[in-house]
Amino acid sequence: PVTNGRIYINVETNTTKSIELYDMLGKRILSTEMSGSQKELNVSNLKAGVYILKLSEKNNNVTRKIVIK
């Protein structure tokens, strides 16, 4: 769970990836890109709840459930 208002993303490759955060209704809340192997997202302005994080690179997509407290 996210308790400090920040999500940290670490990946193995340095290729450009798109990051999207959705609420449970499917509404996109945040959209950004990362080009290195680390990224910090500030989510302190979001309400407590469950969100879906989508990380996309070319034809590969990864989704994770994020709980913000």
mmCIF file with all atom_site columns, C-alpha atoms in Angstrom, residues 21-29 49-53 64-66:
data_model
loop_
_atom_site.group_PDB
_atom_site.id
_atom_site.type_symbol
_atom_site.label_atom_id
_atom_site.label_alt_id
_atom_site.label_comp_id
_atom_site.label_asym_id
_atom_site.label_entity_id
_atom_site.label_seq_id
_atom_site.pdbx_PDB_ins_code
_atom_site.Cartn_x
_atom_site.Cartn_y
_atom_site.Cartn_z
_atom_site.occupancy
_atom_site.B_iso_or_equiv
_atom_site.pdbx_formal_charge
_atom_site.auth_seq_id
_atom_site.auth_comp_id
_atom_site.auth_asym_id
_atom_site.auth_atom_id
_atom_site.pdbx_PDB_model_num
ATOM 1  C CA . LEU A 1 21 ? -2.958  5.325  -13.514 1.00 0.00 ? 21 LEU A CA 1
ATOM 2  C CA . TYR A 1 22 ? -6.690  4.521  -13.582 1.00 0.00 ? 22 TYR A CA 1
ATOM 3  C CA . ASP A 1 23 ? -9.368  4.571  -10.928 1.00 0.00 ? 23 ASP A CA 1
ATOM 4  C CA . MET A 1 24 ? -11.615 1.547  -10.474 1.00 0.00 ? 24 MET A CA 1
ATOM 5  C CA . LEU A 1 25 ? -14.188 3.007  -12.859 1.00 0.00 ? 25 LEU A CA 1
ATOM 6  C CA . GLY A 1 26 ? -11.634 3.025  -15.673 1.00 0.00 ? 26 GLY A CA 1
ATOM 7  C CA . LYS A 1 27 ? -11.067 6.784  -15.706 1.00 0.00 ? 27 LYS A CA 1
ATOM 8  C CA . ARG A 1 28 ? -7.463  7.734  -16.442 1.00 0.00 ? 28 ARG A CA 1
ATOM 9  C CA . ILE A 1 29 ? -6.156  9.781  -13.513 1.00 0.00 ? 29 ILE A CA 1
ATOM 10 C CA . GLY A 1 49 ? -8.670  3.821  -2.605  1.00 0.00 ? 49 GLY A CA 1
ATOM 11 C CA . VAL A 1 50 ? -7.675  1.210  -5.167  1.00 0.00 ? 50 VAL A CA 1
ATOM 12 C CA . TYR A 1 51 ? -6.142  2.179  -8.506  1.00 0.00 ? 51 TYR A CA 1
ATOM 13 C CA . ILE A 1 52 ? -4.720  0.333  -11.506 1.00 0.00 ? 52 ILE A CA 1
ATOM 14 C CA . LEU A 1 53 ? -1.202  1.176  -12.711 1.00 0.00 ? 53 LEU A CA 1
ATOM 15 C CA . ARG A 1 64 ? -0.685  -3.684 -11.081 1.00 0.00 ? 64 ARG A CA 1
ATOM 16 C CA . LYS A 1 65 ? -3.242  -2.938 -8.425  1.00 0.00 ? 65 LYS A CA 1
ATOM 17 C CA . ILE A 1 66 ? -2.206  0.030  -6.267  1.00 0.00 ? 66 ILE A CA 1
#
